[in-house]
Amino acid sequence: MPDQLLFGTEVFLNGLMAGVLYALVALGFVLIYKASGIFNYAQGVMALFAALTLVGIMDGQVPFSHLINAVLGTDIHHFGWNVPAVLAIILTMGVMVVLAWAVQQFIFRHLVNQEPIILFMATIGLAYFMEGFGDIMWGSDIKKLDVGLPQGGSFWIEENTQWLGFGNENFYGFFLDQLDIVATVIAAILVIVLVLFSQYTKQGRAMRAVADDHQAALSVGISLNFIWVMVWSVAGFVALVAGIMWGAKSGVQFSLSLIALKALPVLMLGGFTSIPGAIVGGLIIGVGEKMFEFIVGPMVGGATENWFAYVLALIFLVFRPQGLFGDKIIERV
Amino acid sequence: MFYREAGDFKTSYVDDNQTFPIKFDRYRYYFVLLFAFLVVPFVINDYWVNAVFMPFLIYSIAAIGLNILVGYCGQVSLGTGGFMAVGAYACYKLMTAFPEVNIFFHVLLAGGVTAVVGVLFGLPSLRIKGFYLAVATLAAQFFLVWLFNKVPWFYNYSASGQISSPERTVFGYAVTGPHTSAWATYLFCLVFVVLCAVIARNLTRGTVGRKWMAIRDMDIAAEIIGVDPLRSKLSAFAVSSFFIGISGALFFSVYLGAVEVGEAFGINKSFLVLFMIIIGGLGSIFGSFAGAAFLVLLPVLLKNVLVSGLGWPTDLAAHLEFMIVGGLIITFLIAEPHGLAQLWRVAKEKLRLWPFPH
């Protein structure tokens, strides 16, 4: 096979993997949007916050040590213990639940019945707040997140795909990051668990009922407050998973919060209300931007990944405003 | 006591239609103008101009522009940074291509170029609404910044990829470049601010403004009563981008002098200007000024209190600023969705009845 085609295939596969990671972030958006009509811009920052908390707990960092040191003139950094990854993940989940409760209690309870765009701007405010809060709590230096996920290229795949080159000595098999493969598997499991949860458990059904019709759900005795806290907790959980994946990939740092910006076009493409849409949209964007960078990128100077997804989504929206799988938008006066 | 219309008789339609119908309000406005033009230039120094006045004036223009789009026409845009970049680069190209023309016209033309680009990116607003549109405007933000980074023609093939403004003068006084004096740059920006504010104020209280507001309140209903959504939405995008382009041009040429596009006009700038109009008040020209002043002064204040006063490290103060800004946005959205402008309105109403409120 010719080089170009082989490299193209490799780019395609890596695009799929990247798409899965985008879809993972987009999932969190869809969950909250479906249940409460809030478009949560802070999802990316939640992933950052979750990853920061996880690293902080694992390393036994003292929260707010920077602030305490500045105010009291002390010099404390660490408790001096290390927490095993599993326990740390459970503790972080606890923190995310508390956060979900706080968000519901202090912000969105007061914004019920507001226009969606007001809610959107409130989540931008929330994103800023949490960014500062996370940095003050855990410090803003780049941290390494190691929960024992495999890293680096997969030799097994490289060896087993080498025959595809048919004697082409430039080809050593496809290069796929093990972490990406793990992420794909975890994302698949996550989606299955979420679907099972929303189909077969009492809380899951209540969640779907709220998503369908707030008032009807209220009238059959479903507590909106509880459901919303639960939805934010689930979104916090998805954020934690995304935070672990991205954190393990590129370190826990400020740029982690920018994955929200990657997920937005995914949502526009897939539709805000559809879980399959988030996944298909993620894959299309992931493959599309990698292929575009591979084919057109060299002609226009590269680094097209920043905007390609947005322009694609924009053009797409002009023809189908509700996205691929979204509910049809009906407007009445 | 104050703000009382008693005894202030209007005898013509012109009187009735003026911007500030209450005498006290009108004199306050004249007083502020006189103070800004005749007193401030004589007392300011470089620190005050660079830390407070210039960012305040320039962000005010941007905030007025965005307020027209978001506050009056209801089309949320997150592409402000990108449009400011268009203004800056248009101004740079014009300044270097036509050195003999006065910079005043360059800045105006840069606004015009930005208006055209704004209309182009505003076209999707005819199909998509709400936060779909907000996200779509991010496309403008990322695409424009990338464009100015990658196409060397825009930065005249300079080795650093930066653009830096050559020295230009107005009436013989340098307003750009290294040899400027504080009062000259201040006055130059002030003229633009006053022009923009007067234009914006009069547009928004006229036919165009009422059309924008009809679209904002409910676009389908507006269409039924005969407001053309195409023309109103696109005119809002054009006017808004015009102002934002002017502010971008001033930001680059007069304030910073040299600009690297990703750093100066990134997505954070878009959010900053959006926060200004949320805190200041959506749908209010005064609110744009109030919000710009607030968000320009807040970091300066925090820096002076925390870093210089209490001796905290700078990064801690920066993080705290993030928290405070985010918290304020949420607080304002919950408690006072119309922002500082509404507080001002309420205060005026109270003052009007004071000291006998019954």
XYZ file of C-alpha atoms in Angstrom:
691
model
C 0.000 0.000 0.000
C 1.271 3.507 -0.654
C 2.683 5.546 2.213
C 0.098 8.288 2.021
C -2.804 5.936 2.397
C -1.212 4.138 5.333
C -0.392 7.362 7.132
C -3.868 8.556 6.346
C -5.324 5.463 7.975
C -3.169 5.976 11.017
C -4.313 9.590 11.260
C -7.875 8.363 10.890
C -7.498 5.878 13.735
C -5.873 8.442 15.996
C -8.645 10.849 15.090
C -11.181 8.280 16.241
C -9.350 7.962 19.558
C -9.230 11.723 20.039
C -12.905 11.829 19.118
C -13.700 9.431 21.937
C -12.035 11.764 24.402
C -14.034 14.698 23.040
C -17.178 12.654 23.303
C -16.347 11.914 26.932
C -16.400 15.613 27.765
C -19.446 16.219 25.607
C -21.359 13.524 27.508
C -21.212 15.585 30.677
C -22.719 18.535 28.830
C -25.552 16.460 27.391
C -26.480 14.959 30.766
C -26.912 18.318 32.460
C -28.591 19.880 29.464
C -31.148 17.117 29.141
C -32.112 17.131 32.777
C -32.106 20.816 33.596
C -31.882 22.778 30.358
C -28.615 24.296 31.537
C -25.818 24.478 29.039
C -22.907 23.966 31.389
C -19.853 25.803 30.132
C -18.075 24.903 33.390
C -17.870 21.215 32.426
C -14.246 21.582 31.315
C -13.293 23.389 34.491
C -15.058 20.699 36.464
C -12.797 18.157 34.777
C -9.785 20.292 35.705
C -11.023 20.684 39.257
C -11.646 16.949 39.606
C -8.190 16.128 38.291
C -6.569 18.714 40.580
C -8.432 17.333 43.575
C -7.473 13.791 42.673
C -3.795 14.655 42.382
C -3.973 16.744 45.549
C -5.513 13.930 47.571
C -3.146 11.318 46.170
C -0.101 13.401 47.033
C -1.461 14.387 50.424
C -1.319 18.084 49.588
C -2.710 20.511 52.148
C -5.644 22.351 50.566
C -5.266 26.144 50.439
C -1.668 25.799 51.622
C -0.635 28.687 49.412
C -3.246 30.962 50.925
C -2.566 29.802 54.481
C 1.141 30.361 54.006
C 0.552 33.845 52.642
C -1.806 34.873 55.438
C -0.206 33.218 58.447
C 3.378 33.253 57.282
C 3.704 29.491 57.778
C 5.356 27.084 55.389
C 3.192 23.990 54.957
C 2.800 21.954 51.804
C 2.004 18.307 52.371
C 0.491 16.146 55.052
C 3.238 13.682 54.331
C 1.165 10.726 53.211
C 0.135 9.240 49.921
C -3.374 7.993 49.282
C -3.866 4.976 47.000
C -5.492 5.805 43.669
C -8.768 3.945 44.239
C -9.426 5.594 47.590
C -8.446 8.975 46.165
C -10.894 8.557 43.289
C -13.691 7.741 45.741
C -12.800 10.772 47.878
C -12.691 12.990 44.800
C -16.113 11.712 43.838
C -17.291 12.791 47.279
C -15.887 16.261 46.649
C -17.683 16.409 43.300
C -20.990 15.483 44.978
C -20.505 18.261 47.520
C -19.723 20.600 44.639
C -22.890 19.482 42.826
C -24.919 20.195 45.922
C -23.312 23.619 46.372
C -23.881 24.556 42.742
C -27.537 23.629 43.001
C -28.037 25.187 46.427
C -26.280 28.490 45.869
C -26.672 29.156 42.166
C -29.200 27.352 40.076
C -31.951 27.108 42.675
C -32.142 30.882 42.408
C -32.163 30.869 38.654
C -35.098 28.541 38.006
C -37.275 29.708 35.117
C -34.657 32.107 33.777
C -33.868 32.220 30.105
C -31.373 29.584 28.907
C -28.888 32.240 27.866
C -28.832 33.701 31.402
C -28.128 30.221 32.746
C -25.365 29.823 30.185
C -23.716 33.045 31.298
C -24.058 31.946 34.921
C -22.110 28.806 34.106
C -19.387 30.934 32.521
C -19.219 32.784 35.834
C -19.109 29.441 37.613
C -16.257 28.334 35.358
C -14.239 31.416 36.278
C -14.989 30.977 39.950
C -13.965 27.333 39.985
C -10.822 28.019 38.037
C -9.672 30.492 40.672
C -10.945 28.267 43.476
C -9.169 25.179 42.189
C -5.921 27.079 41.764
C -6.090 28.591 45.225
C -6.967 25.238 46.735
C -4.325 23.125 45.049
C -1.821 25.521 43.474
C -1.484 26.274 39.784
C 1.710 24.412 38.899
C 1.583 21.629 36.337
C 1.054 18.297 38.059
C 1.601 14.767 36.965
C -1.347 12.435 37.277
C -0.506 8.767 37.560
C -3.284 6.396 38.511
C -1.625 3.403 36.891
C -3.023 3.695 33.381
C -0.767 2.334 30.639
C 1.056 4.953 28.593
C 2.993 5.129 25.360
C 2.539 3.390 22.039
C 1.133 -0.093 21.852
C 3.744 -2.503 20.492
C 1.218 -5.259 20.117
C -0.764 -3.237 17.597
C 2.359 -2.081 15.828
C 3.614 -5.629 15.396
C 0.288 -7.003 14.342
C -0.438 -4.381 11.732
C 2.979 -4.405 10.098
C 1.855 -6.888 7.439
C -0.532 -4.237 6.112
C 2.480 -2.467 4.626
C 3.031 -5.402 2.216
C 6.778 -5.150 2.254
C 6.859 -1.349 2.389
C 9.925 -0.697 4.568
C 8.770 2.756 5.617
C 5.879 1.236 7.487
C 6.286 -0.217 10.955
C 2.643 -0.798 11.831
C 0.081 1.631 13.179
C 1.047 3.772 16.123
C -1.728 3.966 18.694
C -1.355 5.301 22.214
C -2.296 2.717 24.832
C -3.893 5.436 26.896
C -6.223 6.302 24.042
C -7.271 2.680 23.734
C -7.962 2.476 27.457
C -9.900 5.723 27.219
C -12.017 4.311 24.435
C -12.837 1.225 26.461
C -13.647 3.283 29.546
C -15.824 5.650 27.535
C -17.745 2.708 26.118
C -18.276 1.284 29.609
C -19.326 4.700 30.881
C -21.935 5.099 28.186
C -23.333 1.615 28.834
C -23.497 2.294 32.570
C -25.220 5.635 31.988
C -27.765 4.098 29.654
C -28.473 1.258 32.093
C -28.732 3.758 34.920
C -31.218 5.950 33.122
C -33.298 3.028 31.837
C -33.476 0.583 34.720
C -33.107 2.420 38.016
C -35.697 4.459 39.857
C -33.495 7.542 39.994
C -32.611 7.180 36.362
C -36.262 7.095 35.360
C -36.949 10.092 37.562
C -34.108 11.887 35.811
C -35.624 11.201 32.409
C -39.020 12.277 33.662
C -37.578 15.602 34.782
C -35.892 15.984 31.430
C -39.211 15.403 29.664
C -41.368 17.766 31.648
C -40.426 19.545 34.868
C -43.950 20.260 35.988
C -45.349 16.810 35.266
C -42.424 15.266 37.127
C -43.050 17.577 40.052
C -46.728 16.625 40.137
C -46.009 12.904 40.485
C -43.790 13.572 43.466
C -40.291 13.718 42.047
C -38.049 16.122 43.926
C -36.538 18.434 41.339
C -33.882 19.582 43.760
C -32.686 16.060 44.419
C -32.675 15.159 40.730
C -30.677 18.214 39.823
C -28.105 17.575 42.528
C -27.910 14.020 41.243
C -27.468 15.132 37.646
C -24.700 17.519 38.595
C -23.065 14.706 40.568
C -23.241 12.389 37.568
C -21.802 15.161 35.416
C -19.113 15.588 38.076
C -18.381 11.880 37.760
C -18.088 12.136 33.979
C -15.859 15.175 34.495
C -13.699 13.139 36.843
C -13.288 10.368 34.261
C -12.494 12.917 31.548
C -10.116 14.686 33.928
C -8.255 11.459 34.654
C -7.936 10.613 30.956
C -6.811 14.044 29.807
C -4.733 14.551 32.942
C -2.862 11.315 32.372
C -2.361 12.289 28.744
C -1.045 15.826 29.078
C -0.615 16.578 32.771
C -2.983 18.401 35.089
C -2.794 22.074 34.239
C -4.879 25.048 33.268
C -5.212 24.014 29.625
C -7.283 21.034 30.770
C -10.228 23.378 31.203
C -10.025 24.253 27.523
C -11.322 20.808 26.574
C -14.740 22.355 27.139
C -14.028 24.466 24.072
C -13.277 21.267 22.158
C -16.527 19.696 23.249
C -18.760 22.586 22.193
C -18.597 21.959 18.444
C -19.079 18.262 19.154
C -22.339 19.127 20.847
C -23.466 21.445 18.116
C -22.852 18.758 15.569
C -24.442 15.948 17.524
C -27.280 17.889 19.071
C -27.452 19.040 22.662
C -30.028 16.478 23.745
C -28.689 13.199 22.477
C -26.143 10.854 24.053
C -25.498 8.943 20.806
C -25.214 12.364 19.167
C -22.407 13.320 21.536
C -20.517 10.164 20.643
C -21.023 10.320 16.888
C -20.316 14.060 16.924
C -17.137 13.469 18.906
C -15.948 10.874 16.410
C -16.755 13.074 13.404
C -14.946 16.048 14.908
C -11.995 13.954 16.047
C -11.506 12.307 12.664
C -12.412 15.439 10.726
C -9.911 17.732 12.377
C -7.078 15.219 12.227
C -7.736 14.440 8.560
C -8.119 18.130 7.697
C -4.840 18.909 9.440
C -3.242 15.996 7.575
C -4.560 16.835 4.118
C -5.189 20.602 4.031
C -3.058 21.682 7.022
C 0.318 21.735 5.233
C -1.135 23.959 2.487
C -2.307 26.703 4.836
C 0.379 26.637 7.519
C -0.984 24.070 9.963
C -2.562 24.416 13.399
C -6.007 24.221 11.855
C -7.227 22.062 14.747
C -8.136 25.137 16.767
C -10.878 26.303 14.491
C -11.749 23.475 12.126
C -14.272 21.903 14.483
C -16.054 25.217 14.971
C -16.264 26.083 11.322
C -17.490 22.580 10.504
C -20.152 22.819 13.188
C -21.092 26.316 12.048
C -21.581 25.288 8.431
C -23.467 22.222 9.554
C -25.772 24.221 11.801
C -26.793 26.533 9.016
C -28.365 23.557 7.291
C -29.615 21.663 10.306
C -29.947 23.944 13.344
C -30.765 21.193 15.837
C -27.709 19.070 15.093
C -27.561 15.496 13.844
C -29.658 13.808 16.522
C -31.185 16.763 18.329
C -34.874 17.252 18.915
C -36.568 19.395 16.327
C -36.788 23.004 17.434
C -40.369 24.218 17.355
C -41.053 27.825 18.157
C -44.338 29.480 18.906
C -45.223 33.046 19.561
C -34.500 66.843 45.791
C -32.261 65.795 42.908
C -33.402 64.516 39.528
C -36.681 66.400 39.829
C -38.592 67.360 36.709
C -40.768 69.876 38.559
C -40.441 73.354 37.072
C -38.636 72.075 34.000
C -41.167 72.871 31.287
C -40.772 71.457 27.794
C -42.176 73.726 25.095
C -41.068 71.895 21.941
C -40.753 68.346 20.656
C -36.993 68.772 20.459
C -36.927 69.513 24.174
C -39.115 66.541 24.860
C -36.937 64.161 22.900
C -33.545 65.085 24.244
C -31.255 62.405 25.637
C -31.317 63.697 29.197
C -34.755 65.194 29.766
C -34.150 66.047 33.423
C -32.191 69.231 33.968
C -30.042 67.930 36.796
C -29.105 64.872 34.763
C -28.214 67.030 31.774
C -25.949 69.324 33.776
C -24.287 66.334 35.400
C -23.573 65.008 31.921
C -22.092 68.338 30.770
C -20.062 68.492 33.953
C -18.620 65.012 33.414
C -17.733 65.898 29.819
C -16.062 69.158 30.802
C -14.201 67.460 33.603
C -12.970 64.698 31.299
C -11.844 67.112 28.584
C -10.560 70.085 30.575
C -9.418 68.860 33.976
C -8.241 65.263 33.636
C -5.643 65.870 30.862
C -3.822 68.334 33.081
C -3.531 66.138 36.125
C -2.882 62.649 34.799
C 0.493 60.962 34.541
C 1.734 57.890 32.706
C 0.775 55.439 35.430
C -2.832 56.579 35.605
C -3.221 56.637 31.844
C -1.781 53.184 31.300
C -3.249 51.427 34.306
C -6.688 52.964 34.493
C -7.833 55.550 31.977
C -6.765 54.057 28.673
C -8.010 50.502 29.334
C -11.216 51.984 30.734
C -11.863 54.135 27.672
C -10.982 51.439 25.162
C -12.934 48.688 26.902
C -15.863 51.083 27.177
C -16.041 51.277 23.398
C -15.846 47.494 23.117
C -18.476 47.101 25.820
C -20.816 49.551 24.086
C -20.366 47.575 20.885
C -21.043 44.227 22.502
C -23.934 45.680 24.467
C -25.624 46.690 21.249
C -25.407 43.117 20.031
C -26.114 41.254 23.268
C -28.025 43.733 25.388
C -30.125 45.409 22.716
C -30.432 42.805 19.977
C -30.200 39.680 22.133
C -27.593 37.890 19.994
C -24.962 36.544 22.360
C -21.495 36.730 20.877
C -18.270 35.239 22.187
C -16.221 36.497 19.248
C -15.323 39.934 20.625
C -11.634 39.134 20.869
C -11.554 38.051 17.236
C -13.318 41.195 16.058
C -10.981 43.374 18.108
C -8.136 41.601 16.347
C -9.705 42.462 12.973
C -9.792 46.122 14.014
C -6.198 46.020 15.183
C -4.844 44.346 12.060
C -6.930 46.504 9.725
C -5.577 49.579 11.484
C -2.031 48.256 11.211
C -2.326 47.517 7.505
C -3.839 50.939 6.842
C -1.241 52.726 8.951
C 1.631 51.111 7.117
C 0.062 51.299 3.658
C -1.064 54.930 3.810
C 1.299 56.715 6.201
C 0.235 60.155 4.990
C -3.398 59.790 6.073
C -4.301 60.876 9.592
C -4.585 58.010 12.071
C -8.037 59.201 13.069
C -9.365 58.008 9.717
C -7.390 54.782 9.938
C -9.134 53.919 13.167
C -12.541 54.749 11.694
C -11.799 52.676 8.577
C -10.601 49.798 10.736
C -14.007 49.930 12.377
C -15.609 49.785 8.934
C -13.569 46.733 7.931
C -14.541 45.012 11.164
C -18.199 45.814 10.483
C -17.991 43.939 7.175
C -16.341 40.938 8.837
C -18.912 41.099 11.627
C -21.800 40.955 9.157
C -20.179 37.950 7.526
C -19.965 36.054 10.801
C -23.391 37.344 11.775
C -25.057 35.595 8.850
C -25.578 32.311 10.768
C -27.620 34.272 13.330
C -30.475 34.159 10.844
C -30.664 30.399 11.250
C -29.443 29.660 14.741
C -30.255 31.264 18.061
C -29.369 31.467 21.704
C -26.307 29.620 22.849
C -26.042 27.758 19.566
C -25.197 31.150 18.147
C -22.916 31.923 21.087
C -20.938 28.803 20.337
C -20.997 29.564 16.622
C -19.409 32.962 17.231
C -16.540 31.104 18.859
C -15.785 29.949 15.324
C -15.092 33.596 14.445
C -12.886 33.939 17.498
C -10.695 30.947 16.759
C -10.636 31.299 13.011
C -9.678 34.992 12.998
C -6.932 34.598 15.562
C -5.521 31.672 13.613
C -5.727 33.654 10.370
C -3.748 36.582 11.759
C -1.197 34.181 13.156
C -0.653 32.197 9.999
C -0.945 34.576 7.064
C 2.220 36.677 6.967
C 0.622 39.369 4.797
C -1.332 40.585 7.823
C 1.763 41.296 9.884
C 3.817 42.556 6.934
C 6.123 39.504 7.032
C 7.757 40.689 10.260
C 10.087 38.120 11.771
C 8.469 38.013 15.209
C 4.928 37.635 13.875
C 3.998 40.656 15.969
C 2.597 43.930 14.764
C 3.871 47.170 16.237
C 2.455 50.591 15.565
C 4.654 53.219 13.899
C 4.616 56.772 15.212
C 1.635 58.813 14.033
C 0.639 62.297 15.023
C -2.573 64.260 15.371
C -2.162 68.058 15.118
C 1.564 67.553 15.560
C 1.297 65.569 18.791
C 2.304 61.918 18.763
C -0.503 59.554 19.744
C 1.143 56.253 18.798
C 4.683 54.969 18.995
C 7.238 55.434 21.754
C 7.191 59.247 22.082
C 3.642 59.821 23.218
C 2.591 61.947 26.124
C -0.064 60.780 28.550
C -2.581 63.527 27.874
C -2.393 63.197 24.086
C -3.231 59.497 24.022
C -5.893 60.027 26.645
C -7.602 62.784 24.679
C -7.368 60.810 21.435
C -9.174 57.858 22.992
C -11.634 60.111 24.781
C -12.763 61.676 21.510
C -13.573 58.229 20.135
C -15.369 57.197 23.302
C -17.580 60.287 23.278
C -18.346 59.891 19.579
C -19.210 56.212 19.978
C -21.321 56.766 23.065
C -23.336 59.553 21.430
C -23.887 57.510 18.265
C -24.820 54.392 20.214
C -27.165 56.257 22.514
C -29.005 57.860 19.630
C -29.155 54.677 17.583
C -30.589 52.675 20.438
C -33.346 55.140 21.249
C -34.366 55.518 17.596
C -36.140 53.271 15.104
C -33.173 50.960 14.680
C -32.816 50.463 18.400
C -36.501 49.688 18.836
C -36.251 47.098 16.087
C -33.268 45.512 17.807
C -35.135 45.367 21.073
C -38.176 43.820 19.386
C -35.916 41.115 17.979
C -34.370 40.600 21.384
C -37.671 40.254 23.198
C -39.136 37.770 20.736
C -37.891 37.492 17.219
C -40.855 35.637 15.735
C -43.324 38.130 17.151
C -41.125 40.957 15.881
C -41.113 39.447 12.424
C -44.905 39.260 12.442
C -45.307 42.939 13.320
C -43.089 43.828 10.391
C -39.529 43.993 11.679
C -37.188 42.554 9.088
C -34.996 40.093 11.036
C -32.361 39.979 8.317
C -31.756 43.702 8.331
C -32.100 44.219 12.072
C -29.849 41.357 13.071
C -27.192 42.139 10.499
C -27.295 45.863 11.273
C -26.781 45.016 14.938
C -23.807 42.877 13.994
C -22.437 45.630 11.764
C -22.775 48.464 14.290
C -21.515 46.312 17.118
C -18.497 45.142 15.136
C -17.794 48.713 14.057
C -17.403 49.802 17.672
C -15.476 46.686 18.632
C -13.179 47.229 15.649
C -12.486 50.791 16.746
C -11.677 49.613 20.234
C -9.402 46.905 18.839
C -7.595 49.453 16.672
C -7.081 51.795 19.625
C -6.114 48.913 21.878
C -3.353 47.948 19.487
C -2.123 51.278 18.156
C -2.479 53.645 21.090
C -2.537 51.456 24.183
C -0.265 48.461 23.668
C 1.845 49.607 20.717
C 2.865 46.047 19.871
C 0.582 43.063 19.764
C 0.814 39.300 19.486
C -2.624 38.219 18.360
C -3.151 35.055 20.403
C -2.133 36.780 23.588
C -3.894 40.113 23.227
C -7.085 39.042 21.480
C -7.665 35.528 22.777
C -10.890 34.073 24.062
C -10.318 35.616 27.472
C -10.808 39.047 25.955
C -14.194 37.948 24.652
C -15.224 36.818 28.091
C -13.841 39.925 29.752
C -15.962 42.223 27.592
C -18.996 39.981 28.060
C -18.508 40.139 31.829
C -18.278 43.912 31.627
C -21.711 44.209 30.099
C -23.253 41.617 32.423
C -21.937 43.401 35.499
C -22.557 46.839 34.053
C -26.010 46.106 32.750
C -27.334 44.527 29.577
C -29.089 47.013 27.340
C -27.627 50.172 28.790
C -24.966 52.545 27.489
C -24.195 53.784 30.979
C -23.898 50.144 32.045
C -21.145 49.585 29.482
C -19.118 52.363 31.078
C -19.863 51.166 34.598
C -18.932 47.572 33.797
C -15.730 48.570 32.016
C -14.714 50.805 34.895
C -15.508 48.071 37.390
C -13.506 45.332 35.708
C -10.592 47.628 34.920
C -10.406 48.945 38.456
C -10.910 45.618 40.237
C -7.524 44.078 39.316
C -5.735 47.354 40.034
C -7.418 47.564 43.413
C -6.739 43.918 44.258
C -3.135 44.281 43.237
C -2.671 47.357 45.385
C -4.415 45.907 48.415
C -3.222 42.306 48.337
C 0.207 42.475 46.753
C 1.427 45.886 47.836
C -0.641 46.120 51.019
C -0.603 42.629 52.479
C 2.435 41.298 50.688
C 0.732 38.303 49.084
C 2.267 36.641 46.036
C 0.944 37.934 42.693
C -0.398 34.600 41.469
C -2.580 34.267 44.548
C -4.053 37.692 43.882
C -4.682 36.678 40.268
C -6.521 33.518 41.332
C -8.539 35.475 43.847
C -9.463 37.883 41.080
C -10.818 34.967 39.031
C -12.908 33.853 41.974
C -14.226 37.332 42.664
C -15.106 38.009 39.027
C -16.839 34.636 38.669
C -18.670 35.105 41.942
C -19.766 38.596 40.970
C -21.119 37.400 37.622
C -23.250 34.805 39.369
C -24.341 37.250 42.062
C -25.363 39.850 39.536
C -27.234 37.348 37.397
C -29.164 36.155 40.440
C -29.699 39.373 42.346
C -29.637 42.124 39.742
C -29.772 40.858 36.145
C -29.715 44.433 34.870
C -26.417 45.141 36.553
C -24.890 48.303 37.902
C -27.004 50.392 35.540
C -30.147 49.225 37.300
C -28.662 50.069 40.704
C -27.936 53.521 39.335
C -31.507 53.838 38.034
C -32.927 52.814 41.399
C -30.652 55.255 43.169
C -31.827 58.035 40.865
C -35.447 57.187 41.545
C -34.773 57.259 45.272
C -32.947 60.570 45.028
C -35.834 62.034 43.081
C -38.207 61.497 45.974
C -35.718 62.196 48.704
C -36.170 63.403 51.433
C -39.955 62.874 51.389
C -40.511 59.467 49.791
C -44.303 59.440 50.265
